Coordinates of C-alpha atoms in Angstrom, one line a residue:
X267 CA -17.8 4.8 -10.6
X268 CA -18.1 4.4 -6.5
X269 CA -15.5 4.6 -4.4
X270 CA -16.8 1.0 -3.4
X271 CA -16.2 -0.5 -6.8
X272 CA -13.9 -3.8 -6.1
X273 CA -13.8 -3.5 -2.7
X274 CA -14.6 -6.3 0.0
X275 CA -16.8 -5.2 2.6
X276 CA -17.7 -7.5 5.6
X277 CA -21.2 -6.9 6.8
X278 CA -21.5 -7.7 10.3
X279 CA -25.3 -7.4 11.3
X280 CA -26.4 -7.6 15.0
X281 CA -29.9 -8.0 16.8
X282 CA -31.8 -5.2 16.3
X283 CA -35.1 -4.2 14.5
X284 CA -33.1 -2.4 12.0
X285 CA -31.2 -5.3 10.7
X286 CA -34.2 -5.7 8.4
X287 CA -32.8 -3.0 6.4
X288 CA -29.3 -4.5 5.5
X289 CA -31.0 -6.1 2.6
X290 CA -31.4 -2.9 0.9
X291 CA -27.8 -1.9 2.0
X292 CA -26.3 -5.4 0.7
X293 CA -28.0 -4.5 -2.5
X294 CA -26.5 -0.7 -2.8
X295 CA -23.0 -2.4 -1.7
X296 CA -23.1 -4.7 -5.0
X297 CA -24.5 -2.1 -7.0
X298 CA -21.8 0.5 -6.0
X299 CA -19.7 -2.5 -7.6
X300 CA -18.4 -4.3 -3.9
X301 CA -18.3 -7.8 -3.4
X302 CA -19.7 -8.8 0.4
X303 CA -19.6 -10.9 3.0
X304 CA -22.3 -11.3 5.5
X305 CA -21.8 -12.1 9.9
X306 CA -25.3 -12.2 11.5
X307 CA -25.4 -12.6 15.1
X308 CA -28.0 -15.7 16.4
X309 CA -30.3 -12.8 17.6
X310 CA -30.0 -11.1 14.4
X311 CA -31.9 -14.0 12.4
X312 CA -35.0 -13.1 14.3
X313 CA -34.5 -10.1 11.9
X314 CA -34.1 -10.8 8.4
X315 CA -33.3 -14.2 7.0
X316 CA -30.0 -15.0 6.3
X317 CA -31.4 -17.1 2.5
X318 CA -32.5 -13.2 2.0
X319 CA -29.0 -11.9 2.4
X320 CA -26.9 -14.8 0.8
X321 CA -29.3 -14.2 -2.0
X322 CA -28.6 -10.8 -2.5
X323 CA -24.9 -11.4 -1.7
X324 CA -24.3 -13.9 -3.8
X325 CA -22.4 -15.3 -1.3
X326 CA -22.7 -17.7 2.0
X327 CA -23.8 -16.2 5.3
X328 CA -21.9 -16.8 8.2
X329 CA -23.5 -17.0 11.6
X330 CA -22.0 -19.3 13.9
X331 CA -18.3 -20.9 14.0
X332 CA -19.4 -24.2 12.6
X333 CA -23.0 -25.8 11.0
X334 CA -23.8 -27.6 14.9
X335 CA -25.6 -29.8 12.7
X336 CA -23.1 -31.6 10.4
X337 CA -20.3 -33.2 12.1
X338 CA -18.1 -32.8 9.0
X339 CA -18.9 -28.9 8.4
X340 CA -15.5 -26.9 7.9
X341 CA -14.7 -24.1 10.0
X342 CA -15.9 -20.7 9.4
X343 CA -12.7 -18.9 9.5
X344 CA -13.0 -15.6 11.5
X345 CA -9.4 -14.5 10.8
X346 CA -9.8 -15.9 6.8
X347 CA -12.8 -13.4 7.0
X348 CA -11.2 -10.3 9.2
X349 CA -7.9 -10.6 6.8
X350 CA -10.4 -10.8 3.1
X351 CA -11.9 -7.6 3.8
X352 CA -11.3 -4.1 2.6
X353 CA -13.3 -2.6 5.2
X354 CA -16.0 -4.0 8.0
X355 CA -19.4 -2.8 8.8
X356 CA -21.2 -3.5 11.5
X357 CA -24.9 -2.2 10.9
X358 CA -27.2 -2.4 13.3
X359 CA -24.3 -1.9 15.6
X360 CA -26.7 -2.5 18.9
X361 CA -25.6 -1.7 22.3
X362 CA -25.1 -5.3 23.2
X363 CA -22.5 -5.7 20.4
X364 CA -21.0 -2.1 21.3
X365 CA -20.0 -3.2 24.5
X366 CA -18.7 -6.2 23.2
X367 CA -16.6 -5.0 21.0
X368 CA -15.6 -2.1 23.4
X369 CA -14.8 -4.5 25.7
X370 CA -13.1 -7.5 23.0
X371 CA -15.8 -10.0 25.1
X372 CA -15.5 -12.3 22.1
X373 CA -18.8 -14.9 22.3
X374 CA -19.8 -14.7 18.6
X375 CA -18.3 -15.2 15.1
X376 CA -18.9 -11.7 14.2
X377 CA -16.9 -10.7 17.7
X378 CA -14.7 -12.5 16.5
X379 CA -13.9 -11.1 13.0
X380 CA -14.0 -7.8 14.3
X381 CA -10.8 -8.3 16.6
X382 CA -9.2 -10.3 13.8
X383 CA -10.0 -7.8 11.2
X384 CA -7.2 -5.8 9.8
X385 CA -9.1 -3.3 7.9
X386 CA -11.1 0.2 8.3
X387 CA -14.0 -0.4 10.9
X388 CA -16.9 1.4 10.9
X389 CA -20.3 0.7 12.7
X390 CA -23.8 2.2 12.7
X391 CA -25.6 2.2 15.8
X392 CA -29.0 1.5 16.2
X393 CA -31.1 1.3 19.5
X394 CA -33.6 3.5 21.3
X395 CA -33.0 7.4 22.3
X396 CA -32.5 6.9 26.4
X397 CA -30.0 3.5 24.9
X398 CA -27.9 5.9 22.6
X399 CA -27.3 8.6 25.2
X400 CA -26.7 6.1 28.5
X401 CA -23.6 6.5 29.9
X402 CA -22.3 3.0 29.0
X403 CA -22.8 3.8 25.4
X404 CA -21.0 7.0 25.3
X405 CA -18.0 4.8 26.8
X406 CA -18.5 2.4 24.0
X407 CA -18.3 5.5 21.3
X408 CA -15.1 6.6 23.1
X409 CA -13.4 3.3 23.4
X410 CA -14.1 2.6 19.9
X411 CA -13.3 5.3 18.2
X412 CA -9.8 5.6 20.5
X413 CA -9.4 2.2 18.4
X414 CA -9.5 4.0 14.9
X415 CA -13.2 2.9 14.3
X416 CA -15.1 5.0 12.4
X417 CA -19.0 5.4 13.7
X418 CA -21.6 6.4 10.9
X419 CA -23.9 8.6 13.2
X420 CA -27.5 7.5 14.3
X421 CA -30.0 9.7 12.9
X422 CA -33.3 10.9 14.6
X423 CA -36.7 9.6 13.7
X424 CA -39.7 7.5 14.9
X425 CA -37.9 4.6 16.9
X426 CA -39.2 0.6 17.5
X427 CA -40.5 1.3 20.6
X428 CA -43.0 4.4 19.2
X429 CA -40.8 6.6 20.7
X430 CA -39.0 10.1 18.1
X431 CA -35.5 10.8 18.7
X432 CA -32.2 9.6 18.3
X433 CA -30.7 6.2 17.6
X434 CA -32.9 5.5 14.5
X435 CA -30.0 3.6 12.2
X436 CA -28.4 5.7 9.6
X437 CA -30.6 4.7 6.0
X438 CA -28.9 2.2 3.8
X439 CA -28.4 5.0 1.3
X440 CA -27.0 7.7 4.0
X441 CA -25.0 4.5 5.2
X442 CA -23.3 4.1 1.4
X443 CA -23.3 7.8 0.7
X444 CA -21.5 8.1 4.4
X445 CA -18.4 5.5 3.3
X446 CA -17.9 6.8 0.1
X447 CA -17.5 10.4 1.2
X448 CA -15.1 9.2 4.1
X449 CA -12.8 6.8 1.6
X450 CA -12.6 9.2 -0.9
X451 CA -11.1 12.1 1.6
X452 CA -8.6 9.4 2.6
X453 CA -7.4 8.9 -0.9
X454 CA -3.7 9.3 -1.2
X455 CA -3.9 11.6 -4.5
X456 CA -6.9 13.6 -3.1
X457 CA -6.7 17.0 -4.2
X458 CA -3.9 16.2 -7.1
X459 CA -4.2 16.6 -10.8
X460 CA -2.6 14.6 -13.7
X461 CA -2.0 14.9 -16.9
X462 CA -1.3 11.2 -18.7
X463 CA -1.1 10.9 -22.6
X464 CA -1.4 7.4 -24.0
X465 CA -2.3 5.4 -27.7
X466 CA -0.3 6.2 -30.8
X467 CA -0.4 9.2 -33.0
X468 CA -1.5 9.1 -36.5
X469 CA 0.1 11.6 -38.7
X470 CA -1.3 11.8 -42.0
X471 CA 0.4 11.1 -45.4
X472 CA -2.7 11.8 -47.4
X473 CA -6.5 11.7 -46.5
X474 CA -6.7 8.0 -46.5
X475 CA -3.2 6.9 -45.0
X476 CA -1.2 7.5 -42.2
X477 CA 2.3 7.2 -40.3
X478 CA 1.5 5.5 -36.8
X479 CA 2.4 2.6 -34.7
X480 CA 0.5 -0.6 -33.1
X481 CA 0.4 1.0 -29.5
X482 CA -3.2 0.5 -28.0
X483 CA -2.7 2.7 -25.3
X484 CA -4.0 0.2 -22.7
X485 CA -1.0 1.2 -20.2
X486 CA -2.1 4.7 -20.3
X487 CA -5.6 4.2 -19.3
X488 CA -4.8 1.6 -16.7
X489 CA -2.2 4.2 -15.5
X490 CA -5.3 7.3 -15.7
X491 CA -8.1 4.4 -14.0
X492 CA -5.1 4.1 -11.2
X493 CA -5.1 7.3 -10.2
X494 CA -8.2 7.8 -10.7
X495 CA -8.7 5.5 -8.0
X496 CA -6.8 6.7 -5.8
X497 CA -8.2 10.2 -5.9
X498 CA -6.7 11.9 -8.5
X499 CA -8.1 14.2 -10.9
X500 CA -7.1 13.1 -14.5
X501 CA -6.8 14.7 -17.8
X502 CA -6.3 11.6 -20.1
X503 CA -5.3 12.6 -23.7
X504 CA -5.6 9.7 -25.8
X505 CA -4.4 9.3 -29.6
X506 CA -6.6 6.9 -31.9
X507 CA -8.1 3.8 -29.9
X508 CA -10.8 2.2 -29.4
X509 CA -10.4 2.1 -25.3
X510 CA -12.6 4.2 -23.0
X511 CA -13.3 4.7 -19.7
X512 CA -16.2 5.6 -17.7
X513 CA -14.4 6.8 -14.8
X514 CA -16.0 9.9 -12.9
X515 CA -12.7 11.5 -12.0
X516 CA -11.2 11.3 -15.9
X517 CA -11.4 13.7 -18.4
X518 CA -10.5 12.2 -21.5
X519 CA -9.5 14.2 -25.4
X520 CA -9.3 12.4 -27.8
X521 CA -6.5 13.7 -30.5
X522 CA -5.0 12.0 -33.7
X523 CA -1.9 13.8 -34.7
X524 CA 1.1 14.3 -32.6
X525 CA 1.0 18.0 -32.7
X526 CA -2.9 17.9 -31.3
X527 CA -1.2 15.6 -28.7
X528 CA 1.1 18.9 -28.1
X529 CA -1.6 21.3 -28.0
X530 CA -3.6 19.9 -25.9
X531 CA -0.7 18.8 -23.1
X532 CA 0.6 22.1 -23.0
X533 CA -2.9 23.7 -22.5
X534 CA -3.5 21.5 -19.2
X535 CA 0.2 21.4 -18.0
X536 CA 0.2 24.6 -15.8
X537 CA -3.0 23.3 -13.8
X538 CA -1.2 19.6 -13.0
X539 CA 0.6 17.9 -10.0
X540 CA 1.7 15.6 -12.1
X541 CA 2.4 14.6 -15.8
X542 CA 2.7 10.9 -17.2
X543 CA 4.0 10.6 -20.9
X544 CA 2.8 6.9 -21.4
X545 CA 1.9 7.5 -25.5
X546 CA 3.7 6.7 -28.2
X547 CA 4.1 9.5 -30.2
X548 CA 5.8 9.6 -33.9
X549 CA 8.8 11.1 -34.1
X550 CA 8.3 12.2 -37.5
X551 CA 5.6 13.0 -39.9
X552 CA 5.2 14.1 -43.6
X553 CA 6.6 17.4 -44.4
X554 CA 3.5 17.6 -47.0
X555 CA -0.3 16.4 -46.5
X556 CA -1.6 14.8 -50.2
X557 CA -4.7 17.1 -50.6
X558 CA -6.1 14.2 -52.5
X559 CA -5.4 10.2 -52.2
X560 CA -2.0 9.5 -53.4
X561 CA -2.5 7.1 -56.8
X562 CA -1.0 4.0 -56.8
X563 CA 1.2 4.9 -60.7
X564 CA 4.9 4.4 -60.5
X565 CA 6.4 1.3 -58.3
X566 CA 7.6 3.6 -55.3
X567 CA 7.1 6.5 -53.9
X568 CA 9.2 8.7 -51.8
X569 CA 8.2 10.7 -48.9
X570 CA 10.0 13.2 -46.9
X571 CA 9.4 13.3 -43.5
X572 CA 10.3 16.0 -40.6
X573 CA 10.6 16.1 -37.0
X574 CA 7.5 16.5 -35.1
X575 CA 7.8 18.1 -31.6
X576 CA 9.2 16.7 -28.6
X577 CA 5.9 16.4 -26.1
X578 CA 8.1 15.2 -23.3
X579 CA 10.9 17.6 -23.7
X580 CA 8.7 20.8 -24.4
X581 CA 7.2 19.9 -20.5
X582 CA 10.1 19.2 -19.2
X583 CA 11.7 22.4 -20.2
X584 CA 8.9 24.4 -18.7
X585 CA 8.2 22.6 -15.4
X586 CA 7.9 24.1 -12.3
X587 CA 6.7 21.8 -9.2
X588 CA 4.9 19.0 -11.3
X589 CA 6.1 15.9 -10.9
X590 CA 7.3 14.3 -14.2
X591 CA 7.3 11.1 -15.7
X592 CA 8.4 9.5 -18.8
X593 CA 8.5 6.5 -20.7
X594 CA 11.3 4.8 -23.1
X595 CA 10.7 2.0 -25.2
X596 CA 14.3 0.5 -26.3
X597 CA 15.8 -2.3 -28.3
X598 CA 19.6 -1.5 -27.3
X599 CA 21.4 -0.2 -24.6
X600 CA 18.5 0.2 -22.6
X601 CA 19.7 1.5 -19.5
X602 CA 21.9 4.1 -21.1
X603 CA 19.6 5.3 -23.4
X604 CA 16.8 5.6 -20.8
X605 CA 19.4 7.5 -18.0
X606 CA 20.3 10.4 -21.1
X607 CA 16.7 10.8 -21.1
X608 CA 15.9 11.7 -18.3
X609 CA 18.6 14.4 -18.3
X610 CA 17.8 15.7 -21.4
X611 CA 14.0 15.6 -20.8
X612 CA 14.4 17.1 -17.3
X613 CA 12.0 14.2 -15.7
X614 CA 11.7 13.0 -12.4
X615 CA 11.2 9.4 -13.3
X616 CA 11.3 7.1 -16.6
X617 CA 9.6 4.5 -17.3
X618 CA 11.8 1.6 -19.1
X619 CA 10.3 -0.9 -21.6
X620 CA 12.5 -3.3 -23.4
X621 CA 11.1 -5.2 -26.7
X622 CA 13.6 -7.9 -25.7
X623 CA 12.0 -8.9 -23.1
X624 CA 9.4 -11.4 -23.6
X625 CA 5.7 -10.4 -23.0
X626 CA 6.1 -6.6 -23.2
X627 CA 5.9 -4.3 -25.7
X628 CA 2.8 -3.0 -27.7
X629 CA -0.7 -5.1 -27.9
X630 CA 0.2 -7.5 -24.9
X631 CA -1.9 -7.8 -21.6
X632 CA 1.8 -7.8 -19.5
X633 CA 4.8 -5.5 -19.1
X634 CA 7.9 -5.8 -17.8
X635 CA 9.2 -2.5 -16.6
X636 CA 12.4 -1.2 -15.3
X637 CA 11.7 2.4 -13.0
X638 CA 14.9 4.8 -13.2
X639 CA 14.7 8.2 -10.9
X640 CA 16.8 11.3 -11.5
X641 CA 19.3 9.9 -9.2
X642 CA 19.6 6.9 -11.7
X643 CA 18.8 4.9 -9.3
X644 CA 17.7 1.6 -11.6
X645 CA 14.9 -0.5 -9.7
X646 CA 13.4 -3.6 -12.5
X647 CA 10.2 -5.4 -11.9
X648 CA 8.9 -8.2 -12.7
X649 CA 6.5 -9.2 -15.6
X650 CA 3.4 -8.6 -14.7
X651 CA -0.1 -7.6 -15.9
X652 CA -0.5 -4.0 -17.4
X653 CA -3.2 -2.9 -14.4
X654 CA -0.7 -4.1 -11.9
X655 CA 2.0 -2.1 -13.7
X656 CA 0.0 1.0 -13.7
X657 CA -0.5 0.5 -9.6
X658 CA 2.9 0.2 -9.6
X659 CA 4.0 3.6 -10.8
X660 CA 1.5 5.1 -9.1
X661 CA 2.7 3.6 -6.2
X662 CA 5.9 5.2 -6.8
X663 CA 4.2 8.8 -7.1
X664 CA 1.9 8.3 -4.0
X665 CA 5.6 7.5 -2.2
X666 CA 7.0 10.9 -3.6
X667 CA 4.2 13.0 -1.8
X668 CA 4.1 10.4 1.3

């Protein structure tokens, strides 16, 4: 999955030969999985037609501040568009629109956005070779980039006016390629590794049945697509559910029992930043497996069960710098309950569900969590939905390595 995916890019296009091939990149933006919104200069309509670009945008093009043409047209909100965006592109980035923005001489709605806009700017320039290495350019590159804009280079090639060298826009492709590579190093869990459990355990009573429990292990892989997308490399060890995830940057195991659940923690443990025990693992399990299916003869039947290991615990005991984080699902004495945990479990932070509070618990699209560090510090949240729950405690890891 791109980098892009979900985010809101602003395409600002100006007046150059090359804005003909912003339909490609439009296309490659909602492909990588971005929604976008297009700014075209007047001059750049000479270019490429903006029906072309709302087409493959499936949204509105945006040219001027107002339709001149319809006394009742609403506004087109430069600062509505500057604030929507996750990032702004302005490709072709001509040396007319440089200076302009250099300069903040604000004449156009695209201008305009760009000094309203909030978000990561990059631009692409695109003019001929004596335009790219005038003087007045190279001030432009400066200025802008003293401003915390990011310029995707001009590469070198045959040029509009017949003319080889540089200031031949950077290809759609090289443009996408370009913006993924520079968001991802900008990640805040770049370079980490996790290790997240979620689902239930099944632990067998016989080859047909099982103990187990009506987790669906939803918060787990919201929590591994989370970090995921913030940079993080992810080993996701999943019990019995039908979820998946086709996440580049997770690794997922599947396991049934809790004791493959062990196994395969402690084999990836050593190699992690940081450890998330979102699963719901039994506590016990049948001291004795039925090599066949049990009958169904006398009217009960009595099984003994035994402890099954302590997942959490067993890391907890043999941490060294990871960053450890647990979960407690209580019906009583919730606070309490969770705070001995997290000395007895040596974590760093738990997790805290309650099954008396309504709309969280297992099955449900909402949680409603309470975060408790090892200071005890108790911080509740609100109820929300179980993707904004899992940006939430990552939130709270990507503030421990701030």
């Amino acid at each position: 999955m791109s980098v892009l995916s979900g985010k809101k890019i602003v395409l600002g296009i100006s007046g150059g030969i090359a804005a003909y091939k912003t339909a490609s990149l439009v296309r490659l933006f909602i492909k990588a999985g971005a929604e976008v919104q297009v700014i075209m200069t007047p001059a750049s309509k000479d270019f490429v037609t903006p029906l072309t670009l709302s087409t493959l945008s499936k949204n509105p093009v945006h040219s001027s501040f107002y339709n001149e043409e319809d006394d009742n047209a609403k506004w087109n909100n430069h600062v509505e568009l500057g604030l929507w965006a996750d990032l702004m592109v302005i490709a072709p980035a001509t040396a007319n629109t440089l200076s302009k923005m250099a300069s903040g001489a604000c004449d156009n709605l695209l201008i305009a956005t760009y000094l309203s806009a909030k978000c990561p700017v990059y631009f692409a320039p695109a003019m001929d070779l004596d335009m790219y290495k005038h003087p007045s350019t190279l001030e432009s590159f400066a200025a802008l980039k003293q401003f915390g804009n990011t310029i995707i280079p001009a590469e070198s090639g045959e040029l509009a006016s017949g003319l080889s060298g540089e200031g031949r826009m950077a290809e759609p492709e090289n443009i996408v390629t370009f913006l993924e590579a520079d968001l991802e190093s900008k990640l805040p869990l770049k370079g980490k590794k996790f290790l997240i459990t979620a689902g239930p355990t099944y632990e067998a009573i016989d080859l047909v049945r099982f103990i187990g429990n009506h987790s669906s292990g939803k918060m787990g892989f919201d929590i591994a697509e989370s970090a995921a997308r913030n940079g993080a490399e992810v080993v996701l060890v999943s019990g019995p559910t039908h979820l998946e995830t086709n996440v580049d940057r997770i690794q997922t195991i599947r396991v049934t029992s809790a004791k493959e659940m062990y196994d395969a923690c402690h084999a990836h443990f050593a190699l992690v930043d940081v450890a998330i025990a979102a699963a719901a693992v039994a506590d016990y399990r049948p001291k004795t497996v039925a090599l066949q299916k049990i009958k169904k003869a006398d009217s009960s039947l009595t099984i003994e069960l035994e402890k099954t290991q302590d997942i959490l615990a067993s890391l907890g005991a043999i941490k060294k710098e990871q960053f450890l984080v647990g979960f407690a699902l209580e019906t009583e004495n919730e606070v309490e309950n969770a705070q001995q945990k997290i000395r007895k479990k040596n974590l760093d932070l738990i997790v805290l569900n309650s099954l008396n509070d309504e709309g969280a618990g297992f099955g449900k699209p909402t949680n409603k969590i309470t975060f408790i560090d090892q200071s005890f510090l108790v911080e509740p949240m609100q109820l929300k939905s179980k993707e904004a729950v899992a940006e939430d405690i990552i939130h709270k890891i990507i503030a421990h390595y701030a």
